[in-house]
């Protein structure tokens, strides 16, 4: 399977703490994306990092990409209860039209 | 600009029945992709439609079929439903250019339960 893997599977932290999620993948990629999903509903695109980038920031999000290790990390700083959700990494395979998702990390931010 | 919409929101069917799920793509988008997400798993690519033709397919049997209409909306049809077809079905639209597929925008999904 080309599916990516994420760890941890689940993460529980206190509001204000930082949350780090890791993604490993198996193929060459042009870019890697991170999505958030609330309560088994639709996916919301968070950030995209291209293969020639090593780090990217967007608000409280910081994404890194290491193509030599085929891995990426998502850091959410100063977490809030509203950040409670599942987070997935995703990348295009199959000629560029098939988005392959990781297994996901369930983040719970407690007050 | 309207986002991606899907109907129905929830659906309950019994084994052996057939189901049709619908998706309206975001304004200006010409490509629709369908994904199946089982509980606790990441979404799995079913297939993609571009200009009314199938443009890539994942590891799903032929009883999963689709259509794309001239207005770029799409349908996912599943025949001979099985219990394992119970899942959240997600539709995503995008604008495919010469360079390849761009960012995909997801709808809220249809929750299918097969009894």
Short mmCIF file of N, CA, C and O in Angstrom, two decimals, chain A residues 3 33 35 37 40-43 45 88 92 96-99 101-103, chain B residues 9 35 37 42-45 48 55-56 88 101 103-104 106-108 111:
data_model
loop_
_atom_site.label_atom_id
_atom_site.label_comp_id
_atom_site.label_asym_id
_atom_site.label_seq_id
_atom_site.Cartn_x
_atom_site.Cartn_y
_atom_site.Cartn_z
N UNK A 3 -0.21 4.02 1.19
CA UNK A 3 -0.76 4.92 2.19
C UNK A 3 0.31 5.39 3.14
O UNK A 3 1.18 4.61 3.57
N UNK A 33 0.44 17.74 1.62
CA UNK A 33 -0.58 18.62 2.19
C UNK A 33 -1.05 18.08 3.53
O UNK A 33 -0.94 16.88 3.81
N UNK A 35 -4.49 18.14 6.14
CA UNK A 35 -5.92 18.41 6.23
C UNK A 35 -6.38 18.21 7.67
O UNK A 35 -5.81 17.41 8.41
N UNK A 37 -9.99 17.32 9.94
CA UNK A 37 -11.34 16.79 9.83
C UNK A 37 -11.98 16.83 11.21
O UNK A 37 -11.47 16.22 12.15
N UNK A 40 -15.65 13.44 11.89
CA UNK A 40 -16.04 12.62 10.75
C UNK A 40 -16.78 13.36 9.67
O UNK A 40 -17.60 12.76 8.97
N UNK A 41 -16.52 14.62 9.51
CA UNK A 41 -17.14 15.41 8.44
C UNK A 41 -16.13 15.70 7.35
O UNK A 41 -15.14 14.99 7.22
N UNK A 42 -16.38 16.74 6.56
CA UNK A 42 -15.51 17.04 5.43
C UNK A 42 -14.11 17.47 5.87
O UNK A 42 -13.88 17.85 7.00
N UNK A 43 -13.20 17.37 4.93
CA UNK A 43 -11.80 17.72 5.18
C UNK A 43 -11.55 19.18 4.84
O UNK A 43 -12.01 19.66 3.81
N UNK A 45 -8.56 21.88 4.04
CA UNK A 45 -7.15 22.00 3.66
C UNK A 45 -6.47 23.02 4.57
O UNK A 45 -6.94 24.15 4.73
N UNK A 88 -4.71 14.82 8.91
CA UNK A 88 -4.21 13.88 7.92
C UNK A 88 -3.18 14.55 7.02
O UNK A 88 -3.37 15.69 6.60
N UNK A 92 -0.14 13.48 -3.69
CA UNK A 92 -0.63 12.94 -4.95
C UNK A 92 0.24 11.77 -5.40
O UNK A 92 1.47 11.83 -5.36
N UNK A 96 -0.59 11.79 -10.47
CA UNK A 96 -0.92 13.13 -10.01
C UNK A 96 -2.39 13.39 -9.78
O UNK A 96 -2.78 14.49 -9.44
N UNK A 97 -3.25 12.37 -10.00
CA UNK A 97 -4.66 12.64 -9.80
C UNK A 97 -5.26 11.91 -8.61
O UNK A 97 -6.42 12.07 -8.31
N UNK A 98 -4.45 11.11 -7.94
CA UNK A 98 -4.94 10.33 -6.81
C UNK A 98 -4.32 10.87 -5.54
O UNK A 98 -3.10 10.84 -5.37
N UNK A 99 -5.16 11.39 -4.65
CA UNK A 99 -4.67 11.92 -3.39
C UNK A 99 -4.63 10.78 -2.37
O UNK A 99 -5.67 10.19 -2.06
N UNK A 101 -3.93 9.51 1.40
CA UNK A 101 -3.96 10.05 2.76
C UNK A 101 -3.20 9.15 3.72
O UNK A 101 -3.13 7.93 3.55
N UNK A 102 -2.67 9.77 4.75
CA UNK A 102 -2.10 9.02 5.85
C UNK A 102 -3.20 8.46 6.73
O UNK A 102 -4.40 8.67 6.48
N UNK A 103 -2.80 7.79 7.77
CA UNK A 103 -3.75 7.11 8.66
C UNK A 103 -4.39 8.07 9.66
O UNK A 103 -5.39 7.73 10.28
N UNK B 9 -27.14 13.77 3.24
CA UNK B 9 -26.18 13.84 4.35
C UNK B 9 -25.98 12.47 4.97
O UNK B 9 -24.86 12.08 5.29
N UNK B 35 -13.93 9.73 -2.59
CA UNK B 35 -13.15 8.99 -1.60
C UNK B 35 -14.10 8.27 -0.66
O UNK B 35 -15.19 8.77 -0.35
N UNK B 37 -14.21 6.77 3.22
CA UNK B 37 -13.49 6.82 4.51
C UNK B 37 -14.22 5.94 5.52
O UNK B 37 -15.29 6.28 6.02
N UNK B 42 -8.07 6.79 7.17
CA UNK B 42 -7.96 7.92 6.25
C UNK B 42 -8.78 7.66 5.00
O UNK B 42 -9.11 6.52 4.69
N UNK B 43 -9.14 8.70 4.28
CA UNK B 43 -9.91 8.51 3.04
C UNK B 43 -9.14 7.68 2.02
O UNK B 43 -7.91 7.81 1.91
N UNK B 44 -9.87 6.86 1.27
CA UNK B 44 -9.29 6.04 0.20
C UNK B 44 -9.87 6.50 -1.13
O UNK B 44 -11.08 6.61 -1.28
N UNK B 45 -9.00 6.72 -2.10
CA UNK B 45 -9.41 7.20 -3.43
C UNK B 45 -10.21 6.15 -4.16
O UNK B 45 -9.77 5.00 -4.29
N UNK B 48 -11.73 9.39 -10.10
CA UNK B 48 -11.78 10.81 -10.43
C UNK B 48 -12.42 10.97 -11.80
O UNK B 48 -12.22 10.15 -12.69
N UNK B 55 -10.89 9.43 -14.90
CA UNK B 55 -9.50 9.84 -15.04
C UNK B 55 -8.68 9.29 -13.89
O UNK B 55 -8.07 10.02 -13.13
N UNK B 56 -8.71 7.99 -13.72
CA UNK B 56 -7.98 7.37 -12.62
C UNK B 56 -8.94 6.68 -11.68
O UNK B 56 -10.03 7.18 -11.40
N UNK B 88 -18.07 6.94 5.30
CA UNK B 88 -18.31 8.32 4.89
C UNK B 88 -17.77 8.47 3.47
O UNK B 88 -16.62 8.13 3.21
N UNK B 101 -3.08 18.18 -11.35
CA UNK B 101 -4.23 18.43 -10.49
C UNK B 101 -3.84 19.38 -9.37
O UNK B 101 -2.80 19.23 -8.74
N UNK B 103 -5.12 21.81 -5.83
CA UNK B 103 -5.70 21.57 -4.52
C UNK B 103 -7.15 21.11 -4.65
O UNK B 103 -7.91 21.63 -5.45
N UNK B 104 -7.51 20.12 -3.85
CA UNK B 104 -8.85 19.58 -3.86
C UNK B 104 -9.65 20.16 -2.69
O UNK B 104 -9.16 20.22 -1.57
N UNK B 106 -13.01 19.73 -0.41
CA UNK B 106 -13.90 18.64 -0.05
C UNK B 106 -15.28 19.12 0.38
O UNK B 106 -15.43 20.18 1.00
N UNK B 107 -16.26 18.29 0.06
CA UNK B 107 -17.61 18.49 0.56
C UNK B 107 -17.75 17.91 1.95
O UNK B 107 -16.81 17.28 2.47
N UNK B 108 -18.91 18.07 2.59
CA UNK B 108 -19.12 17.59 3.96
C UNK B 108 -19.29 16.08 4.07
O UNK B 108 -19.22 15.53 5.17
N UNK B 111 -22.83 10.10 4.86
CA UNK B 111 -22.63 8.94 5.73
C UNK B 111 -23.57 7.83 5.29
O UNK B 111 -24.78 7.97 5.41
#
